[in-house]
PDB file of C-alpha atoms in Angstrom:
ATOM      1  CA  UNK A   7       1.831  -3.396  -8.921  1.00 58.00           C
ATOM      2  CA  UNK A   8       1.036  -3.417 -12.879  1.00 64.00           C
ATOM      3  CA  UNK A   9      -1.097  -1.358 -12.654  1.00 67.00           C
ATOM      4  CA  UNK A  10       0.621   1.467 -10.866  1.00 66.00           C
ATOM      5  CA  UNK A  11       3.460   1.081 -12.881  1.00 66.00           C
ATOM      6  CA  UNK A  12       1.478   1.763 -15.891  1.00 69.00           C
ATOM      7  CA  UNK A  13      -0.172   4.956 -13.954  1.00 70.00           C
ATOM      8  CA  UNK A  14       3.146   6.368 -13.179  1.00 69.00           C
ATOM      9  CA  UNK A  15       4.612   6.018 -16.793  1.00 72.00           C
ATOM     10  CA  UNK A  16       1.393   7.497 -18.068  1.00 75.00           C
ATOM     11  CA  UNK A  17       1.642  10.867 -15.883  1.00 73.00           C
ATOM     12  CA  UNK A  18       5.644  10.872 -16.197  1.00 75.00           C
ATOM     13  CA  UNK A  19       5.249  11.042 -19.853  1.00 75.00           C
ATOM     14  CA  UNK A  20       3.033  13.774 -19.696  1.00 78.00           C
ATOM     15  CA  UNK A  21       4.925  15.950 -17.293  1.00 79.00           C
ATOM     16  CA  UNK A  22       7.986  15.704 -19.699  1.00 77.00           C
ATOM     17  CA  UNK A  23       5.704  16.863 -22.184  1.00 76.00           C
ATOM     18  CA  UNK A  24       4.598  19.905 -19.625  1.00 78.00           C
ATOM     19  CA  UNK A  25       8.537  20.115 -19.215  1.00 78.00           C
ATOM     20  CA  UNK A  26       9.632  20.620 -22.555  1.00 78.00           C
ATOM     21  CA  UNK A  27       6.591  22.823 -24.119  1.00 77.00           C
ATOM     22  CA  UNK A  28       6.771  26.445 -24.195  1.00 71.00           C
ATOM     23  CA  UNK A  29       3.259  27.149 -22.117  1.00 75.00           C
ATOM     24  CA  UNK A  30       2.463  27.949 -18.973  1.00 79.00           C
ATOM     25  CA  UNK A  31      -0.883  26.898 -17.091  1.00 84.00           C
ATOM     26  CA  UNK A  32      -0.449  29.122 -13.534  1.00 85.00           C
ATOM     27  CA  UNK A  33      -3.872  28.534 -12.097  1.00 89.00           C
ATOM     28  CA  UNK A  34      -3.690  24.429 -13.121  1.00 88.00           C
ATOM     29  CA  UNK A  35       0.108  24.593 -11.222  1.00 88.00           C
ATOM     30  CA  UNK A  36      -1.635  26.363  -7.893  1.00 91.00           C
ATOM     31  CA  UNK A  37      -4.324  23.559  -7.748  1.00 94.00           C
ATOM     32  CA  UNK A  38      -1.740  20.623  -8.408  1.00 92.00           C
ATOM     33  CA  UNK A  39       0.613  22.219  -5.921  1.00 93.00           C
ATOM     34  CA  UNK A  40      -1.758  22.198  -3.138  1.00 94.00           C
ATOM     35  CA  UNK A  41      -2.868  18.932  -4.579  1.00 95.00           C
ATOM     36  CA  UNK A  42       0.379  17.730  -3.979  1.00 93.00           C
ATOM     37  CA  UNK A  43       1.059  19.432  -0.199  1.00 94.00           C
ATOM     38  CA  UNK A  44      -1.822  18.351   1.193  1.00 95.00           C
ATOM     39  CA  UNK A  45      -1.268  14.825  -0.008  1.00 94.00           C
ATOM     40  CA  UNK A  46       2.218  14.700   1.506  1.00 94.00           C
ATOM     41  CA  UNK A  47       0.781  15.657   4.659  1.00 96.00           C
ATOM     42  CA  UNK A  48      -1.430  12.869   4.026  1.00 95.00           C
ATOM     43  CA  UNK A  49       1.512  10.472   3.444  1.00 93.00           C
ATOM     44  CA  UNK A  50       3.476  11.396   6.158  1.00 94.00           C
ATOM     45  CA  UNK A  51       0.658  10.598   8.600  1.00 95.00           C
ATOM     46  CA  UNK A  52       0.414   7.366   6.812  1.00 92.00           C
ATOM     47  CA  UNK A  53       3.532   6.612   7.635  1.00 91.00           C
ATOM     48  CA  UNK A  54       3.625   8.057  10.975  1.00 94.00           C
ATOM     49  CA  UNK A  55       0.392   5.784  12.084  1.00 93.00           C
ATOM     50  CA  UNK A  56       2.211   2.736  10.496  1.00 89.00           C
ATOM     51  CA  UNK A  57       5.478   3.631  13.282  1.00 89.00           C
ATOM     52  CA  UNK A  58       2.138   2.393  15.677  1.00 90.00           C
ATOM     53  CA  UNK A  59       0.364  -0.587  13.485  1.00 89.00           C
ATOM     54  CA  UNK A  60      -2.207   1.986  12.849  1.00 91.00           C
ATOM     55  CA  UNK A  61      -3.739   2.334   9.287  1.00 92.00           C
ATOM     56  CA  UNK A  62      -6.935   4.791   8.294  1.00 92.00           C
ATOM     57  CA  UNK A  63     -10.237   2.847   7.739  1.00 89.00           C
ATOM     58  CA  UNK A  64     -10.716   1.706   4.189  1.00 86.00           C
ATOM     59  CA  UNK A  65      -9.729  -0.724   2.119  1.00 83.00           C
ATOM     60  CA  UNK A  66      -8.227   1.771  -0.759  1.00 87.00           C
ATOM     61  CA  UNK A  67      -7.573   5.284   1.508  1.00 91.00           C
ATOM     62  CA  UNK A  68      -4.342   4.991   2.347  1.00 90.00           C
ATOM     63  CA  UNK A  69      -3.405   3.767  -1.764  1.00 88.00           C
ATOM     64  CA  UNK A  70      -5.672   6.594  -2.867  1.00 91.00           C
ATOM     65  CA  UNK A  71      -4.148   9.471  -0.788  1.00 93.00           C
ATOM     66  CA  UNK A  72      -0.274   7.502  -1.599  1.00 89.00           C
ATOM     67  CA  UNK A  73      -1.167   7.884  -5.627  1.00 89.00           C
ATOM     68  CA  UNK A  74      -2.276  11.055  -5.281  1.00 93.00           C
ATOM     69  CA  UNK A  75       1.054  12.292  -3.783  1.00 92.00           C
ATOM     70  CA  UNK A  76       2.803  10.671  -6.604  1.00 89.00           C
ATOM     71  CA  UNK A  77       0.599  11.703  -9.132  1.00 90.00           C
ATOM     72  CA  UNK A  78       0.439  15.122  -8.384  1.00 92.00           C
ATOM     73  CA  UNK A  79       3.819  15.552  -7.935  1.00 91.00           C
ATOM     74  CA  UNK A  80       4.826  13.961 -11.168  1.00 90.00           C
ATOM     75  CA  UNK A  81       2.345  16.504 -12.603  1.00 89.00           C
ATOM     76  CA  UNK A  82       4.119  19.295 -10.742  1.00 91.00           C
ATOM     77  CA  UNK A  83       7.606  18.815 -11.932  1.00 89.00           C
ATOM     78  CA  UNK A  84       5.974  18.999 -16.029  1.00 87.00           C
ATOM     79  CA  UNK A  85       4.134  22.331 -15.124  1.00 86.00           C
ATOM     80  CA  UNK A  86       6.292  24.506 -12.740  1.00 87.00           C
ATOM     81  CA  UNK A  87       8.554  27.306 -13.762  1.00 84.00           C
ATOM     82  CA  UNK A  88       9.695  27.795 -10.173  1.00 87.00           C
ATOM     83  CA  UNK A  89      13.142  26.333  -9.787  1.00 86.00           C
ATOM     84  CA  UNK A  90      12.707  25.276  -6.037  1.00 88.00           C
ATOM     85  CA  UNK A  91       9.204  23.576  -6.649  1.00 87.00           C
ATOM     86  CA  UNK A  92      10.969  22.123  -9.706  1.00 85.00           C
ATOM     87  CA  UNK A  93      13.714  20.496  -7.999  1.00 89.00           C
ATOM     88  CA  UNK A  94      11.826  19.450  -4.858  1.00 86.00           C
ATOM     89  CA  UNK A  95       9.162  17.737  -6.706  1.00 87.00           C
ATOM     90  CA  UNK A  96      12.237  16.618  -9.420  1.00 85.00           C
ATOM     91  CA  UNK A  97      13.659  14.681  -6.967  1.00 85.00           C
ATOM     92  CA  UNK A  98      10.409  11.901  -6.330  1.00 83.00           C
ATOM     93  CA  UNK A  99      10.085  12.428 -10.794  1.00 82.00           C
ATOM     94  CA  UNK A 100      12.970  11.799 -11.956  1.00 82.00           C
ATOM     95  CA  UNK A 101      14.057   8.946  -9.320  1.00 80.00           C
ATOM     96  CA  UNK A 102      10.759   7.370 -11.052  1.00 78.00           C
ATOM     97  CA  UNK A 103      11.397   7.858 -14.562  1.00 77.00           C
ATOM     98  CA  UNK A 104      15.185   6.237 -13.777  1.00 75.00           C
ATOM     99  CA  UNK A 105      13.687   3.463 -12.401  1.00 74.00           C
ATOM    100  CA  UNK A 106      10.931   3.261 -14.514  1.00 69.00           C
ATOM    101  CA  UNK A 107      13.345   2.619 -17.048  1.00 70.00           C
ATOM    102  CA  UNK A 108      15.735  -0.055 -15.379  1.00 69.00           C
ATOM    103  CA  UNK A 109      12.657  -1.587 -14.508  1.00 67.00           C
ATOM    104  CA  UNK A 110      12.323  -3.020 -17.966  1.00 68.00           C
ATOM    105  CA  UNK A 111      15.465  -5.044 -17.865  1.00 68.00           C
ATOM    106  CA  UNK A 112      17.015  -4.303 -14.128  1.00 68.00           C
ATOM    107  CA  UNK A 113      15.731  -6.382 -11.092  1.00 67.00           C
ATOM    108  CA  UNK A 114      16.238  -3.540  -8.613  1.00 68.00           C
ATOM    109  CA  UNK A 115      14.359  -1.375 -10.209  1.00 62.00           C
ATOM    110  CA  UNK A 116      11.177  -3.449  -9.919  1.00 66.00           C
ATOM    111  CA  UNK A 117      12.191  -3.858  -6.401  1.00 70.00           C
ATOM    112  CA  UNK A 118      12.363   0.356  -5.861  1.00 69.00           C
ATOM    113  CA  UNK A 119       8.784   0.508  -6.737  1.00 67.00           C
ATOM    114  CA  UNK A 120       7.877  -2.942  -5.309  1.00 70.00           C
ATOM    115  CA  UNK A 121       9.197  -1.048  -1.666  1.00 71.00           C
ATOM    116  CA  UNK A 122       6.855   1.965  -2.347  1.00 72.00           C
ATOM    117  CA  UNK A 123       4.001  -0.088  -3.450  1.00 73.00           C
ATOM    118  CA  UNK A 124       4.455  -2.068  -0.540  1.00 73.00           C
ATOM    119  CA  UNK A 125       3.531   0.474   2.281  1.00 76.00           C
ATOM    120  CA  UNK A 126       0.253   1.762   0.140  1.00 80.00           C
ATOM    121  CA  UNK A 127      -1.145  -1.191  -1.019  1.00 81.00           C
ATOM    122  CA  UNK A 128      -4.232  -2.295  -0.171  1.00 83.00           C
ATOM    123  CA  UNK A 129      -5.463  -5.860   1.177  1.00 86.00           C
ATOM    124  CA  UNK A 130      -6.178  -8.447  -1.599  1.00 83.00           C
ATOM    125  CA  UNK A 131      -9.072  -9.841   0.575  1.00 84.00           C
ATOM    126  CA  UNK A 132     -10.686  -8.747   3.831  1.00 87.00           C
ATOM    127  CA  UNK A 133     -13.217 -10.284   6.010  1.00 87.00           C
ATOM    128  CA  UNK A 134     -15.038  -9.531   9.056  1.00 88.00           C
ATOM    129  CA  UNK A 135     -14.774 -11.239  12.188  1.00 89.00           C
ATOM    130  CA  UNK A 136     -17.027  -9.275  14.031  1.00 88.00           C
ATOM    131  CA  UNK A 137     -17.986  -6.048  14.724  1.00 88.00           C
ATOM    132  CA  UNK A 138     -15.042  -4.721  15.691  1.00 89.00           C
ATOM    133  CA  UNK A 139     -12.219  -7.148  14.195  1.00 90.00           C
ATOM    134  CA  UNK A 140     -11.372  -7.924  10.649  1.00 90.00           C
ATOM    135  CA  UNK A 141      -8.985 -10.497   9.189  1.00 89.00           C
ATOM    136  CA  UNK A 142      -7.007  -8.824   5.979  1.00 88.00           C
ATOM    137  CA  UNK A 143      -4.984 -11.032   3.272  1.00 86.00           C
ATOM    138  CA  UNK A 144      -1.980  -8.725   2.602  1.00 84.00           C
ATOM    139  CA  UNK A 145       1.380  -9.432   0.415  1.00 76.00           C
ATOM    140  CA  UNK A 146       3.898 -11.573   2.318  1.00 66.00           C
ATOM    141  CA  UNK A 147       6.834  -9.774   1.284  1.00 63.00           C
ATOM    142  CA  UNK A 148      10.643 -10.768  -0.595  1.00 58.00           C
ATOM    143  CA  UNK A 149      11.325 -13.772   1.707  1.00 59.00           C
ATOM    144  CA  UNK A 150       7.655 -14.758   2.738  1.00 61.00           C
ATOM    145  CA  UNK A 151       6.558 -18.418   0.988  1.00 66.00           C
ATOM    146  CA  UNK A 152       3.082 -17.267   1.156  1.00 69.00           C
ATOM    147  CA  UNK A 153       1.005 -14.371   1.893  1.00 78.00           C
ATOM    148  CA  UNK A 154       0.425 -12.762   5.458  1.00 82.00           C
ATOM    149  CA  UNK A 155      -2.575 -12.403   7.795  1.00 85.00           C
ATOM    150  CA  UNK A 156      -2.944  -9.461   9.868  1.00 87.00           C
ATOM    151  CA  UNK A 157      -6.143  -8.899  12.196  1.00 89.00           C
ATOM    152  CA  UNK A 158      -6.979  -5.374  12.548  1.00 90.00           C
ATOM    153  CA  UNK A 159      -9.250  -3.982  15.352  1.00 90.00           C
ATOM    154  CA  UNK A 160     -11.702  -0.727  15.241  1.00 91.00           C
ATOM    155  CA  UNK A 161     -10.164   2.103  17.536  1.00 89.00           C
ATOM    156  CA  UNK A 162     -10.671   6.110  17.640  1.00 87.00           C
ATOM    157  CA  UNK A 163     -13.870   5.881  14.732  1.00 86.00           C
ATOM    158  CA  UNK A 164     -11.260   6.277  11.568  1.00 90.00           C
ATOM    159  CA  UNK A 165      -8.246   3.745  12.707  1.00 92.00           C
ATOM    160  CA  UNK A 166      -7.652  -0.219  12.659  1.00 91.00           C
ATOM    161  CA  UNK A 167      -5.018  -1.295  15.119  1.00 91.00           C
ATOM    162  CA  UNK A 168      -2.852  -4.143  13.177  1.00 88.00           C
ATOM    163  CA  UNK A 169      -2.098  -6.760  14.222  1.00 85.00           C
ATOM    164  CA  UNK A 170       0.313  -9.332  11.819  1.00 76.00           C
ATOM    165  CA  UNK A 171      -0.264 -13.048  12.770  1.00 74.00           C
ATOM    166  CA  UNK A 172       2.461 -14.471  10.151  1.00 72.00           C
ATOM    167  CA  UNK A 173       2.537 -15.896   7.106  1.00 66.00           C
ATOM    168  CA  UNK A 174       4.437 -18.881   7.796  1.00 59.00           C
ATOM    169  CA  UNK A 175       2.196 -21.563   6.760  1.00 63.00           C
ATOM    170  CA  UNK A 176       3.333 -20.915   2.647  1.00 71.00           C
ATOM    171  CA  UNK A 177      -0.595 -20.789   1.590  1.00 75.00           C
ATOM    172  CA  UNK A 178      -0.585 -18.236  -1.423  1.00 76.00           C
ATOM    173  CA  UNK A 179      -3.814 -17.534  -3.434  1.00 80.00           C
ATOM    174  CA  UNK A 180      -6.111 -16.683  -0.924  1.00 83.00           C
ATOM    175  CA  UNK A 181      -9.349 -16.311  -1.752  1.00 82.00           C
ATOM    176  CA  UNK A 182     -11.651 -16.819   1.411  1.00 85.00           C
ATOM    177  CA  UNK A 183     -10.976 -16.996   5.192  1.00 88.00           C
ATOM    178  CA  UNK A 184     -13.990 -18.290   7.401  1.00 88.00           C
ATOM    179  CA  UNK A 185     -13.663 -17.591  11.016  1.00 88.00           C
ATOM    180  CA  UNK A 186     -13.839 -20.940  13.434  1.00 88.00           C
ATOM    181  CA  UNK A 187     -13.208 -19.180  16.823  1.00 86.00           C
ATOM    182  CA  UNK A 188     -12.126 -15.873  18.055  1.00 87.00           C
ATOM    183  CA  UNK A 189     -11.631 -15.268  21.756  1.00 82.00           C
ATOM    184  CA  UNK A 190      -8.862 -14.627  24.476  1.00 78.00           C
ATOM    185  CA  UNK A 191      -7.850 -18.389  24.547  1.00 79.00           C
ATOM    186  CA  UNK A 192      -7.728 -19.266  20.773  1.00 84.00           C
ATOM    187  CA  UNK A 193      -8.142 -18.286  17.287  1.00 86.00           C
ATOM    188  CA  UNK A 194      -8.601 -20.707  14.385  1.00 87.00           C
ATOM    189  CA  UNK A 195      -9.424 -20.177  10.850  1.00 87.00           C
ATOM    190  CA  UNK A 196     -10.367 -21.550   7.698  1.00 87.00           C
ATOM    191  CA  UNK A 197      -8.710 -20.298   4.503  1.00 86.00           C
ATOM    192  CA  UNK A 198      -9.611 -21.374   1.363  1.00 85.00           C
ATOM    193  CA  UNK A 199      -6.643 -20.784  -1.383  1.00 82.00           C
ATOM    194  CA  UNK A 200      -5.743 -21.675  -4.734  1.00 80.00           C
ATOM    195  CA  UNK A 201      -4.637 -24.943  -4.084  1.00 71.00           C
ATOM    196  CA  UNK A 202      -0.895 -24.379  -5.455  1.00 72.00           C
ATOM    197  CA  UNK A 203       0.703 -26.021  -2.229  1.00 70.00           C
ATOM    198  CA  UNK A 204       0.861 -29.299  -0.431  1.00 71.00           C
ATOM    199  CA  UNK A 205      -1.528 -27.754   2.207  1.00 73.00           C
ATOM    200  CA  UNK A 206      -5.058 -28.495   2.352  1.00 79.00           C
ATOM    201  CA  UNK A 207      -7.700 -26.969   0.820  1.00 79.00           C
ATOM    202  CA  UNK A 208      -9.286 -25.420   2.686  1.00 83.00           C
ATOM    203  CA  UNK A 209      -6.707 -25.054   5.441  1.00 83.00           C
ATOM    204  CA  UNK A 210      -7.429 -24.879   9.036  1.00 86.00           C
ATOM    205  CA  UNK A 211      -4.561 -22.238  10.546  1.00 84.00           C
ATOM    206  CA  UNK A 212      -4.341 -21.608  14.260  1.00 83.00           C
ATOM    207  CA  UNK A 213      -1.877 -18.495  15.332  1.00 79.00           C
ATOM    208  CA  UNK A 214      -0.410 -18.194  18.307  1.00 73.00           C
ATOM    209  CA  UNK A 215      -2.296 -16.259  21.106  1.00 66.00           C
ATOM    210  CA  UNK A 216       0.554 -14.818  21.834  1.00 63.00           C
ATOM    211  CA  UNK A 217       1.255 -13.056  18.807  1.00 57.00           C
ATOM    212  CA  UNK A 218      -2.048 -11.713  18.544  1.00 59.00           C
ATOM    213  CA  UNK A 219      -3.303 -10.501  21.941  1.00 57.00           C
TER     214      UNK A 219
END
């Protein structure tokens, strides 16, 4: 979250700079503007796979092709002389320069890029079950105690098939999971955290089949 935060006030900075100067870089604008289409094409299937707990493969993919949209059309808005391209890619810009700045002292505006952050980000740990299942440690969200588990599943060569398994058991700081069983019938593991809660350490979690089958 910092450090995407820092990344966007970085490249909004310079496309004010691109905004207010006096030159024009036409090739550099055809590059970032393709840079920028194809990458929205790119988030939109994102978000279209999510609609199905689907995700690309890779840990950082989806937050790489995510940043470059932003990025790119940050850059955009700076270097265009085109008044449609300029207000299309003003719109995403400006709404994070505004909260960019309300950010600073305004709770919401942590919270605006919080939500975009959220959909991009990638796991803070991952571990494999076996050769086609993985357990990931992902945020647990605004009214989550602790952080979330989701087991995702090989399918099609480039997808994982999510599956959340909850986050109700308040352990935050994960740092390890160790798989005890994995089948049809039941599913135990053991997750080692920072120690921060009355729970165990390491704690031995159990989710319902139910839930993840």
């Amino acid at each position: 979250m910092t450090i995407f935060v820092i990344l966007m006030t970085i490249f909004s900075g310079i496309s004010l700079i691109l905004f207010f100067s006096k030159y024009d870089f036409p090739k550099l604008e055809r590059v970032i503007k393709k840079v920028s289409f194809y990458s929205f094409i790119g988030v939109l299937i994102c978000l279209f796979l999510l609609v199905f707990d689907f995700r690309l493969k890779g840990k950082y993919t989806v937050s790489i092709i995510g940043l470059t949209f932003l990025i790119s059309t940050i850059l955009l808005f700076g270097l265009t002389k085109k008044n449609l391209t300029k207000v299309l890619s003003g719109i995403l810009t400006i709404l994070v320069f505004i909260f960019g700045v309300l950010s600073s002292f305004w709770l919401m505006g942590l919270v605006f890029f919080h939500l975009i952050t959220m959909l991009f980000q990638p796991p803070f740990v991952k571990y494999q079950i076996n050769k086609t299942h993985n357990v990931e440690v992902r945020e647990g969200g605004f009214m989550a105690c602790g952080e979330s588990l989701v087991i995702t599943k090989s399918q099609y060569g480039i997808l994982d098939k999510q599956k959340y398994i909850g986050n109700s058991f308040c352990v935050t700081g994960i740092s390890k999971i160790e798989t005890l069983e994995f089948n049809e019938n039941e599913i135990e593991f053991l997750i080692y955290h920072d120690g921060k809660t009355e729970f165990k350490n390491p704690y031995r979690y159990k989710p319902e089949i139910k839930n993840v089958w």
